[in-house]
CSV table of C-alpha atoms and ligand atoms in Angstrom, one decimal:
chain,number,residue,atom,x,y,z
V,15,MET,CA,16.7,-10.2,-23.3
V,16,SER,CA,17.1,-8.2,-20.3
V,17,THR,CA,17.4,-5.1,-22.3
V,18,ILE,CA,13.7,-5.2,-23.2
V,19,GLU,CA,11.9,-2.9,-21.4
V,20,LYS,CA,9.2,-3.3,-18.8
V,21,ALA,CA,6.0,-2.4,-18.9
V,22,ASP,CA,5.3,1.4,-17.1
V,23,ARG,CA,3.1,-0.8,-14.5
V,24,ILE,CA,6.5,-3.0,-13.7
V,25,LYS,CA,8.7,-0.2,-13.6
V,26,ASN,CA,6.9,2.2,-11.6
V,27,LEU,CA,5.8,-0.4,-8.7
V,28,PRO,CA,7.2,1.0,-5.7
V,29,PRO,CA,10.4,-0.4,-3.8
V,30,TYR,CA,9.8,-3.7,-1.9
V,31,LEU,CA,10.7,-2.0,1.0
V,32,PHE,CA,10.9,-6.2,3.0
V,33,ALA,CA,13.9,-6.4,0.9
V,34,LYS,CA,16.2,-5.0,2.8
V,35,ILE,CA,14.9,-6.8,5.7
V,36,ASP,CA,15.6,-10.0,3.7
V,37,GLN,CA,18.5,-9.5,3.1
V,38,MET,CA,19.7,-8.7,6.8
V,39,LYS,CA,17.5,-12.1,7.8
V,40,GLU,CA,19.5,-14.1,5.4
V,41,LYS,CA,23.3,-12.1,6.6
V,42,MET,CA,22.6,-13.2,10.1
V,43,LYS,CA,21.4,-16.6,9.3
V,44,GLN,CA,24.5,-17.3,7.2
V,45,LYS,CA,26.7,-16.2,10.5
V,46,GLY,CA,24.9,-19.1,12.6
V,47,MET,CA,22.2,-16.9,14.8
V,48,ASP,CA,19.2,-18.6,15.9
V,49,LEU,CA,15.9,-16.7,14.5
V,50,ILE,CA,12.9,-15.9,15.9
V,51,ASP,CA,10.7,-14.9,12.7
V,52,LEU,CA,8.1,-12.5,14.0
V,53,GLY,CA,8.1,-11.4,10.8
V,54,VAL,CA,5.7,-13.2,8.0
V,55,GLY,CA,1.6,-13.1,9.1
V,56,ASP,CA,1.5,-17.4,7.7
V,57,PRO,CA,0.4,-19.4,10.4
V,58,ASP,CA,2.8,-21.8,11.9
V,59,LEU,CA,0.1,-24.4,12.9
V,60,PRO,CA,-1.3,-27.1,10.9
V,61,THR,CA,-4.5,-27.3,9.0
V,62,PRO,CA,-6.8,-29.5,11.3
V,63,PRO,CA,-6.6,-33.4,9.9
V,64,PRO,CA,-10.1,-33.9,8.9
V,65,ILE,CA,-9.3,-31.2,6.4
V,66,ILE,CA,-6.6,-33.1,5.4
V,67,THR,CA,-8.6,-36.6,4.8
V,68,ALA,CA,-11.1,-34.9,2.6
V,69,LEU,CA,-8.7,-33.4,0.0
V,70,GLN,CA,-7.2,-36.8,0.1
V,71,ASP,CA,-10.5,-38.9,-0.6
V,72,ALA,CA,-11.0,-35.9,-2.7
V,73,ALA,CA,-7.9,-36.1,-4.8
V,74,LYS,CA,-8.6,-39.8,-5.8
V,75,ASP,CA,-12.1,-39.2,-7.7
V,76,PRO,CA,-11.8,-38.5,-11.1
V,77,LYS,CA,-14.5,-36.4,-11.6
V,78,ASN,CA,-12.5,-33.6,-9.2
V,79,HIS,CA,-9.4,-33.8,-12.1
V,80,ARG,CA,-11.0,-32.2,-14.4
V,81,TYR,CA,-11.6,-28.4,-15.1
V,82,PRO,CA,-14.0,-27.2,-11.9
V,83,SER,CA,-16.8,-24.6,-12.8
V,84,TYR,CA,-15.6,-20.5,-12.6
V,85,SER,CA,-17.9,-19.7,-9.8
V,86,GLY,CA,-17.0,-22.2,-7.5
V,87,MET,CA,-18.5,-25.9,-7.2
V,88,ILE,CA,-22.6,-24.5,-6.3
V,89,GLU,CA,-21.8,-27.4,-2.7
V,90,PHE,CA,-19.0,-25.0,-2.3
V,91,ARG,CA,-21.2,-22.3,-2.4
V,92,GLU,CA,-23.8,-23.4,-0.5
V,93,ALA,CA,-21.4,-24.1,2.1
V,94,VAL,CA,-20.2,-20.3,2.3
V,95,SER,CA,-23.7,-19.3,2.0
V,96,GLN,CA,-24.5,-22.0,5.5
V,97,TRP,CA,-21.5,-21.2,7.1
V,98,TYR,CA,-22.3,-17.2,7.1
V,99,GLN,CA,-26.2,-17.4,7.8
V,100,GLN,CA,-24.5,-19.5,10.9
V,101,ARG,CA,-21.7,-16.7,11.9
V,102,PHE,CA,-23.4,-13.8,10.7
V,103,GLN,CA,-27.2,-14.2,10.3
V,104,VAL,CA,-26.4,-12.8,7.0
V,105,THR,CA,-28.8,-14.5,3.7
V,106,LEU,CA,-26.8,-15.4,1.0
V,107,ASP,CA,-28.2,-16.5,-2.3
V,108,PRO,CA,-25.1,-19.3,-3.3
V,109,ARG,CA,-26.1,-19.1,-7.1
V,110,SER,CA,-25.2,-14.8,-7.3
V,111,GLU,CA,-24.0,-13.9,-4.2
V,112,VAL,CA,-21.1,-15.8,-3.7
V,113,ILE,CA,-17.5,-16.6,-5.6
V,114,SER,CA,-14.8,-18.9,-5.3
V,115,LEU,CA,-11.3,-17.4,-5.0
V,116,ILE,CA,-8.0,-18.8,-5.8
V,117,GLY,CA,-7.4,-17.2,-2.1
V,118,SER,CA,-8.5,-14.0,-1.4
V,119,LYS,CA,-5.6,-12.0,-2.5
V,120,GLU,CA,-6.9,-12.9,-6.0
V,121,GLY,CA,-9.9,-12.0,-6.0
V,122,ILE,CA,-8.8,-8.3,-4.3
V,123,ALA,CA,-6.3,-8.2,-6.7
V,124,HIS,CA,-8.8,-8.9,-9.4
V,125,ILE,CA,-11.5,-6.2,-8.4
V,126,PRO,CA,-10.3,-3.4,-10.0
V,127,LEU,CA,-9.8,-4.7,-13.6
V,128,ALA,CA,-14.0,-5.0,-13.2
V,129,TYR,CA,-14.7,-1.0,-12.4
V,130,ILE,CA,-11.5,0.6,-12.6
V,131,ASN,CA,-10.7,2.8,-16.1
V,132,PRO,CA,-8.4,5.7,-15.8
V,133,GLN,CA,-8.7,8.6,-14.1
V,134,ASP,CA,-10.5,6.7,-11.6
V,135,CYS,CA,-10.2,6.6,-7.5
V,136,VAL,CA,-9.7,3.5,-5.1
V,137,LEU,CA,-9.8,4.6,-1.6
V,138,ILE,CA,-7.3,2.8,0.2
V,139,PRO,CA,-6.3,2.8,4.0
V,140,GLU,CA,-2.7,3.2,4.6
V,141,PRO,CA,-0.8,0.9,6.5
V,142,GLY,CA,-2.6,-1.4,4.9
V,143,TYR,CA,-2.4,-4.8,2.7
V,144,PRO,CA,-0.1,-4.0,0.0
V,145,VAL,CA,-2.6,-5.4,-2.8
V,146,TYR,CA,-5.0,-3.0,-2.7
V,147,SER,CA,-2.9,-0.3,-4.0
V,148,THR,CA,-0.9,-2.2,-6.4
V,149,ALA,CA,-3.6,-4.2,-7.6
V,150,THR,CA,-4.9,-0.6,-8.6
V,151,LEU,CA,-2.1,0.8,-10.0
V,152,PHE,CA,-2.3,-2.5,-12.3
V,153,ALA,CA,-5.9,-1.6,-13.1
V,154,GLY,CA,-5.0,2.3,-14.0
V,155,GLY,CA,-6.1,3.5,-11.5
V,156,HIS,CA,-5.6,6.2,-8.8
V,157,PRO,CA,-4.6,5.2,-5.3
V,158,TYR,CA,-6.3,7.7,-2.6
V,159,PHE,CA,-4.6,7.0,0.5
V,160,MET,CA,-6.6,6.7,4.0
V,161,PRO,CA,-4.0,7.5,6.9
V,162,LEU,CA,-4.9,5.2,9.6
V,163,LEU,CA,-4.0,7.0,13.0
V,164,LYS,CA,-3.9,5.9,16.7
V,165,GLU,CA,-5.8,9.4,17.9
V,166,LYS,CA,-8.6,7.8,15.5
V,167,ASN,CA,-8.5,4.0,16.7
V,168,PHE,CA,-6.8,3.2,13.1
V,169,LEU,CA,-10.2,3.7,11.6
V,170,PRO,CA,-10.1,6.1,8.5
V,171,ASP,CA,-11.9,9.6,9.2
V,172,PHE,CA,-14.0,9.9,6.2
V,173,SER,CA,-14.4,13.7,6.8
V,174,ALA,CA,-11.3,14.2,5.4
V,175,ILE,CA,-11.4,12.7,2.3
V,176,PRO,CA,-12.4,15.7,-0.5
V,177,GLU,CA,-15.8,15.9,-2.1
V,178,GLU,CA,-14.3,15.7,-5.6
V,179,ILE,CA,-11.9,12.7,-4.5
V,180,LEU,CA,-15.3,10.9,-3.3
V,181,ARG,CA,-17.0,11.8,-6.9
V,182,LYS,CA,-14.2,10.2,-8.6
V,183,ALA,CA,-13.9,6.7,-6.2
V,184,LYS,CA,-15.5,3.9,-7.6
V,185,LEU,CA,-14.2,1.6,-5.5
V,186,MET,CA,-13.2,1.6,-1.1
V,187,TYR,CA,-10.8,-0.9,0.4
V,188,LEU,CA,-11.8,-1.6,4.3
V,189,ASN,CA,-10.1,-4.4,6.3
V,190,TYR,CA,-11.4,-5.1,9.9
V,191,PRO,CA,-10.0,-6.8,11.8
V,192,ASN,CA,-7.1,-5.3,10.4
V,193,ASN,CA,-3.7,-6.0,9.4
V,194,PRO,CA,-1.0,-4.3,10.1
V,195,THR,CA,-2.9,-2.4,13.1
V,196,ALA,CA,-4.9,-5.5,14.8
V,197,ALA,CA,-7.6,-2.5,15.0
V,198,VAL,CA,-11.5,-3.8,15.1
V,199,ALA,CA,-14.4,-1.7,13.9
V,200,ASP,CA,-17.6,-1.9,15.3
V,201,GLN,CA,-20.9,-1.9,13.4
V,202,SER,CA,-21.4,1.6,13.3
V,203,PHE,CA,-18.5,2.2,11.5
V,204,PHE,CA,-19.2,-0.4,9.0
V,205,ALA,CA,-22.7,1.6,8.5
V,206,GLU,CA,-20.5,4.8,7.7
V,207,ALA,CA,-19.2,3.2,5.6
V,208,VAL,CA,-22.0,1.9,3.5
V,209,THR,CA,-24.0,5.5,3.3
V,210,LEU,CA,-21.0,7.0,2.3
V,211,ALA,CA,-21.2,4.0,-0.4
V,212,ARG,CA,-24.6,4.7,-1.1
V,213,GLU,CA,-24.1,8.1,-1.9
V,214,TYR,CA,-21.3,8.4,-3.5
V,215,GLN,CA,-21.9,4.8,-5.7
V,216,PHE,CA,-18.9,3.3,-5.3
V,217,VAL,CA,-18.2,-0.3,-4.8
V,218,LEU,CA,-17.3,-0.7,-1.0
V,219,CYS,CA,-14.9,-4.2,-1.1
V,220,HIS,CA,-14.2,-5.5,2.8
V,221,ASP,CA,-11.3,-7.8,3.4
V,222,ALA,CA,-12.3,-9.8,6.3
V,223,ALA,CA,-9.2,-12.5,6.5
V,224,TYR,CA,-9.3,-12.0,10.3
V,225,THR,CA,-13.0,-12.3,11.4
V,226,GLU,CA,-12.2,-15.8,13.1
V,227,ILE,CA,-9.3,-14.4,14.9
V,228,PHE,CA,-10.0,-13.0,18.4
V,229,PHE,CA,-10.2,-12.7,21.8
V,230,ASP,CA,-11.6,-12.0,25.0
V,231,GLY,CA,-15.0,-12.5,24.4
V,232,TYR,CA,-15.4,-10.0,21.4
V,233,GLN,CA,-16.5,-11.0,18.4
V,234,PRO,CA,-16.1,-9.3,14.5
V,235,GLY,CA,-19.1,-9.1,13.0
V,236,SER,CA,-19.6,-8.6,8.9
V,237,ILE,CA,-20.0,-5.7,6.8
V,238,LEU,CA,-23.1,-7.4,5.3
V,239,GLU,CA,-24.8,-6.9,8.6
V,240,ILE,CA,-25.3,-3.7,7.8
V,241,PRO,CA,-29.0,-2.9,6.4
V,242,GLY,CA,-28.6,-1.9,2.2
V,243,ALA,CA,-25.1,-3.1,2.3
V,244,LYS,CA,-25.5,-5.3,-0.5
V,245,GLU,CA,-26.4,-2.8,-2.5
V,246,VAL,CA,-23.1,-1.6,-2.6
V,247,ALA,CA,-20.6,-3.7,-0.5
V,248,ILE,CA,-18.4,-7.2,-1.1
V,249,GLU,CA,-16.8,-9.2,1.0
V,250,PHE,CA,-14.0,-11.2,0.9
V,251,HIS,CA,-13.1,-13.9,3.4
V,252,SER,CA,-10.1,-16.7,3.2
V,253,LEU,CA,-9.8,-20.2,4.5
V,254,SER,CA,-5.6,-19.6,5.0
V,255,LYS,CA,-5.8,-17.6,8.1
V,256,THR,CA,-8.9,-19.2,9.9
V,257,TYR,CA,-8.3,-22.7,9.1
V,258,ASN,CA,-4.2,-22.7,8.9
V,259,MET,CA,-4.7,-22.8,5.0
V,260,THR,CA,-2.3,-20.6,3.3
V,261,GLY,CA,-0.9,-23.0,1.1
V,262,TRP,CA,-4.5,-24.0,-0.4
V,263,ARG,CA,-5.2,-21.1,-2.6
V,264,ILE,CA,-8.8,-21.0,-1.2
V,265,GLY,CA,-10.7,-18.3,-0.4
V,266,PHE,CA,-14.6,-16.5,-1.4
V,267,ALA,CA,-16.0,-13.1,-2.1
V,268,VAL,CA,-19.7,-12.7,-1.3
V,269,GLY,CA,-22.7,-9.9,-1.3
V,270,ASN,CA,-23.6,-7.6,-4.3
V,271,PRO,CA,-24.8,-9.7,-7.2
V,272,GLU,CA,-23.3,-7.2,-9.6
V,273,ALA,CA,-20.2,-6.9,-8.2
V,274,ILE,CA,-20.1,-10.6,-8.0
V,275,ALA,CA,-21.3,-11.5,-11.5
V,276,ALA,CA,-18.1,-8.8,-12.3
V,277,LEU,CA,-15.6,-10.1,-10.5
V,278,GLY,CA,-16.4,-13.8,-12.2
V,279,GLN,CA,-16.4,-11.8,-15.6
V,280,VAL,CA,-12.9,-10.7,-14.9
V,281,LYS,CA,-11.9,-14.0,-13.7
V,282,THR,CA,-13.1,-16.4,-16.1
V,283,ASN,CA,-10.9,-14.5,-19.1
V,284,ILE,CA,-7.9,-15.0,-16.2
V,285,ASP,CA,-8.1,-18.3,-14.1
V,286,SER,CA,-10.1,-21.4,-14.1
V,287,GLY,CA,-11.3,-21.6,-10.7
V,288,VAL,CA,-9.8,-23.3,-8.1
V,289,ALA,CA,-9.0,-27.0,-8.1
V,290,GLN,CA,-12.3,-29.4,-6.9
V,291,ALA,CA,-10.4,-31.4,-4.4
V,292,ILE,CA,-9.5,-28.2,-2.6
V,293,GLN,CA,-12.7,-27.1,-2.8
V,294,VAL,CA,-14.0,-30.2,-1.1
V,295,ALA,CA,-11.6,-30.0,1.9
V,296,GLY,CA,-13.0,-26.5,1.8
V,297,MET,CA,-16.3,-27.3,2.7
V,298,GLN,CA,-15.1,-29.8,5.0
V,299,ALA,CA,-13.5,-26.8,6.7
V,300,LEU,CA,-16.6,-24.6,6.4
V,301,LEU,CA,-18.7,-27.0,7.8
V,302,GLY,CA,-17.4,-29.5,10.0
V,303,ASP,CA,-16.8,-29.4,14.1
V,304,GLN,CA,-15.6,-25.5,14.6
V,305,THR,CA,-14.0,-26.9,18.4
V,306,PHE,CA,-10.4,-26.5,17.1
V,307,LEU,CA,-10.9,-22.9,16.4
V,308,ASP,CA,-11.2,-22.3,20.1
V,309,GLU,CA,-8.1,-24.2,20.5
V,310,MET,CA,-6.3,-22.2,17.7
V,311,ARG,CA,-7.4,-18.9,19.6
V,312,THR,CA,-6.6,-19.9,22.7
V,313,THR,CA,-2.9,-20.5,21.3
V,314,TYR,CA,-2.4,-17.3,20.1
V,315,GLN,CA,-3.9,-15.8,23.0
V,316,GLU,CA,-1.3,-17.1,25.0
V,317,ARG,CA,1.3,-16.0,22.8
V,318,ARG,CA,0.1,-12.5,22.5
V,319,ASP,CA,-0.3,-12.2,26.8
V,320,VAL,CA,3.4,-13.6,27.0
V,321,LEU,CA,4.7,-10.8,24.6
V,322,ILE,CA,2.3,-8.0,25.2
V,323,VAL,CA,3.6,-8.1,29.3
V,324,GLY,CA,7.4,-8.8,28.3
V,325,LEU,CA,6.8,-5.7,25.9
V,326,LYS,CA,5.6,-4.0,28.8
V,327,GLU,CA,8.2,-4.5,31.2
V,328,ALA,CA,10.4,-3.6,28.3
V,329,GLY,CA,9.3,-0.4,28.0
V,330,PHE,CA,7.6,-0.5,24.9
V,331,GLU,CA,3.5,0.9,24.0
V,332,VAL,CA,1.4,-1.5,22.9
V,333,THR,CA,-2.4,-2.2,22.8
V,334,VAL,CA,-3.8,-5.4,23.3
V,335,PRO,CA,-5.0,-6.6,20.2
V,336,LYS,CA,-8.6,-7.6,20.9
V,337,ALA,CA,-8.7,-9.4,17.3
V,338,THR,CA,-5.9,-11.1,14.7
V,339,PHE,CA,-2.5,-12.7,14.7
V,340,TYR,CA,-0.4,-9.4,15.5
V,341,LEU,CA,0.5,-6.8,17.7
V,342,TRP,CA,1.1,-3.3,16.7
V,343,ILE,CA,4.1,-1.9,18.6
V,344,LYS,CA,5.0,1.9,19.3
V,345,THR,CA,8.8,2.0,17.9
V,346,PRO,CA,10.8,3.7,21.0
V,347,ALA,CA,12.0,7.4,21.3
V,348,GLY,CA,14.9,8.0,19.0
V,349,PHE,CA,13.8,4.7,16.5
V,350,THR,CA,12.2,4.9,13.2
V,351,ALA,CA,10.6,1.6,12.2
V,352,GLU,CA,13.3,0.4,10.1
V,353,GLU,CA,16.3,1.5,13.1
V,354,CYS,CA,14.1,-0.6,15.6
V,355,THR,CA,13.3,-3.5,13.1
V,356,ALA,CA,17.3,-3.6,12.4
V,357,HIS,CA,18.1,-3.6,15.8
V,358,LEU,CA,16.0,-6.2,16.9
V,359,LEU,CA,17.3,-8.1,14.0
V,360,THR,CA,20.9,-7.9,14.3
V,361,ASN,CA,21.2,-7.6,18.4
V,362,ALA,CA,18.1,-10.2,19.5
V,363,GLY,CA,17.4,-12.6,15.9
V,364,ILE,CA,13.8,-11.1,16.2
V,365,VAL,CA,12.1,-10.7,13.2
V,366,THR,CA,10.0,-8.3,12.6
V,367,THR,CA,8.0,-5.9,10.3
V,368,PRO,CA,8.8,-2.1,9.9
V,369,GLY,CA,5.3,-0.6,9.8
V,370,ASN,CA,6.0,1.7,7.3
V,371,GLY,CA,6.2,-1.2,4.9
V,372,PHE,CA,2.7,-0.7,5.1
V,373,GLY,CA,2.4,2.9,4.4
V,374,THR,CA,3.9,5.6,5.4
V,375,SER,CA,1.2,6.4,8.3
V,376,GLY,CA,2.9,3.0,9.3
V,377,GLU,CA,6.2,4.7,10.2
V,378,GLY,CA,6.8,4.6,14.0
V,379,PHE,CA,5.5,1.5,14.6
V,380,ILE,CA,7.0,-2.2,14.0
V,381,ARG,CA,4.3,-5.1,13.8
V,382,MET,CA,4.9,-8.5,14.8
V,383,ALA,CA,3.3,-11.9,14.1
V,384,LEU,CA,1.8,-14.4,16.5
V,385,THR,CA,3.4,-17.1,14.7
V,386,VAL,CA,5.9,-18.4,17.2
V,387,ASN,CA,4.8,-21.0,19.9
V,388,LYS,CA,4.6,-19.9,23.8
V,389,GLU,CA,8.5,-20.2,24.6
V,390,ARG,CA,9.4,-18.9,21.7
V,391,SER,CA,7.9,-16.2,22.1
V,392,ALA,CA,9.1,-15.9,26.2
V,393,GLU,CA,12.5,-16.2,24.3
V,394,ALA,CA,12.3,-12.9,22.5
V,395,VAL,CA,11.1,-11.1,25.5
V,396,GLU,CA,14.0,-12.7,27.2
V,397,ARG,CA,16.2,-11.2,24.8
V,398,ILE,CA,14.1,-8.1,24.2
V,399,ARG,CA,14.6,-7.2,27.6
V,400,LYS,CA,18.4,-7.6,27.5
V,401,LEU,CA,18.7,-4.8,24.2
V,402,ASP,CA,19.2,-1.2,24.7
V,403,PHE,CA,16.4,1.2,23.4
F,526,PLP,C1,-3.4,-12.8,4.3
F,526,PLP,C2,-4.3,-11.7,4.0
F,526,PLP,C3,-4.9,-12.0,2.7
F,526,PLP,C4,-5.1,-13.2,1.9
F,526,PLP,O1,-5.3,-14.2,2.0
F,526,PLP,P1,-5.3,-15.0,1.2
F,526,PLP,O2,-3.9,-16.3,1.6
F,526,PLP,O3,-5.0,-14.7,-0.5
F,526,PLP,O4,-6.6,-15.9,1.2
F,526,PLP,C5,-5.9,-10.8,2.7
F,526,PLP,N1,-6.2,-10.0,3.1
F,526,PLP,C6,-5.0,-9.4,4.3
F,526,PLP,C7,-5.1,-8.2,4.8
F,526,PLP,C8,-4.4,-10.8,4.7
F,526,PLP,O5,-3.6,-10.4,5.8
């Protein structure tokens, strides 16, 4: 069977850059090295108890054992719309402007199938979440990469996109607060993006997975706060990072009703919605007491500060992030991203992610995730201090 030729869309996928790190990680583990894993963006904190209780109760009710509604229970979509109103002062019609997703990755991956014909362009930030480009390729589209550079505060320079590309563009992905650079965007940047999308008529897809992980009094906005945004934009949200629910698979998209309907049309033909008991738990997450979020942010902030202080003392160049649970760190002179990652892993047992794994403009950076506790973060700093760079 292994001789059967696979489809080009699989064969043409870019090589998995993290495979080498995984291999090295495995080797160090076998040698008995005590690894500190700052590699994956998966919260180590548990899901808050009221959400778990809501799932337990909902799981007992037979009406939750059947096929769910494709677009999500109306109660869940109402909860999303209420959360949006409260958090962003954006009004959403739960029936036409909200759809449930099996994790936001699912929607991000499916939206190109609704809009992309061969030859159509998709504007993609790079470095960035790898799904934007693979989903584009799966749909037969052409990725056009917008580099995120430090000198531009990791915001794409729209004026650098050629006119003919803009005319062929059907979709643009944006992601702020940003993974992997930890950069944030202000409302004037979102307004610029909305103006461009309205002028060239493409769907603006804003991945907002990290809006609730913020520090120092900063609070990220929604792209839908921009007047006219709903004509062209949809926003993807995830309960994964906000409520420590990565394994539960629940998220949602909101915004332009035509785009929401088109995404729904794709999904109806592929999946059958989010398990109802999970949606009930999601409603508890969105509508329940939110004070736990403050504790969570404090936890991340403490870890951030331990690492930042230590890294700076060790001579690293790193910006203090206002949001996300990532640090985007310049590699020391003489080290590529992969060399730096390998050095930290083999000589200090610290797992990090090479920036070029997210796109060529990520070369010269490594990413650390704030997903180990304060004590282990301090231990990581101690180990880094002893290394030669
Ligand atoms: C984690 C993450 C997501 C998706 O998470 P889901 O678990 O699929 O909801 C989307 N975008 C970015 C940038 C992420 O880091």
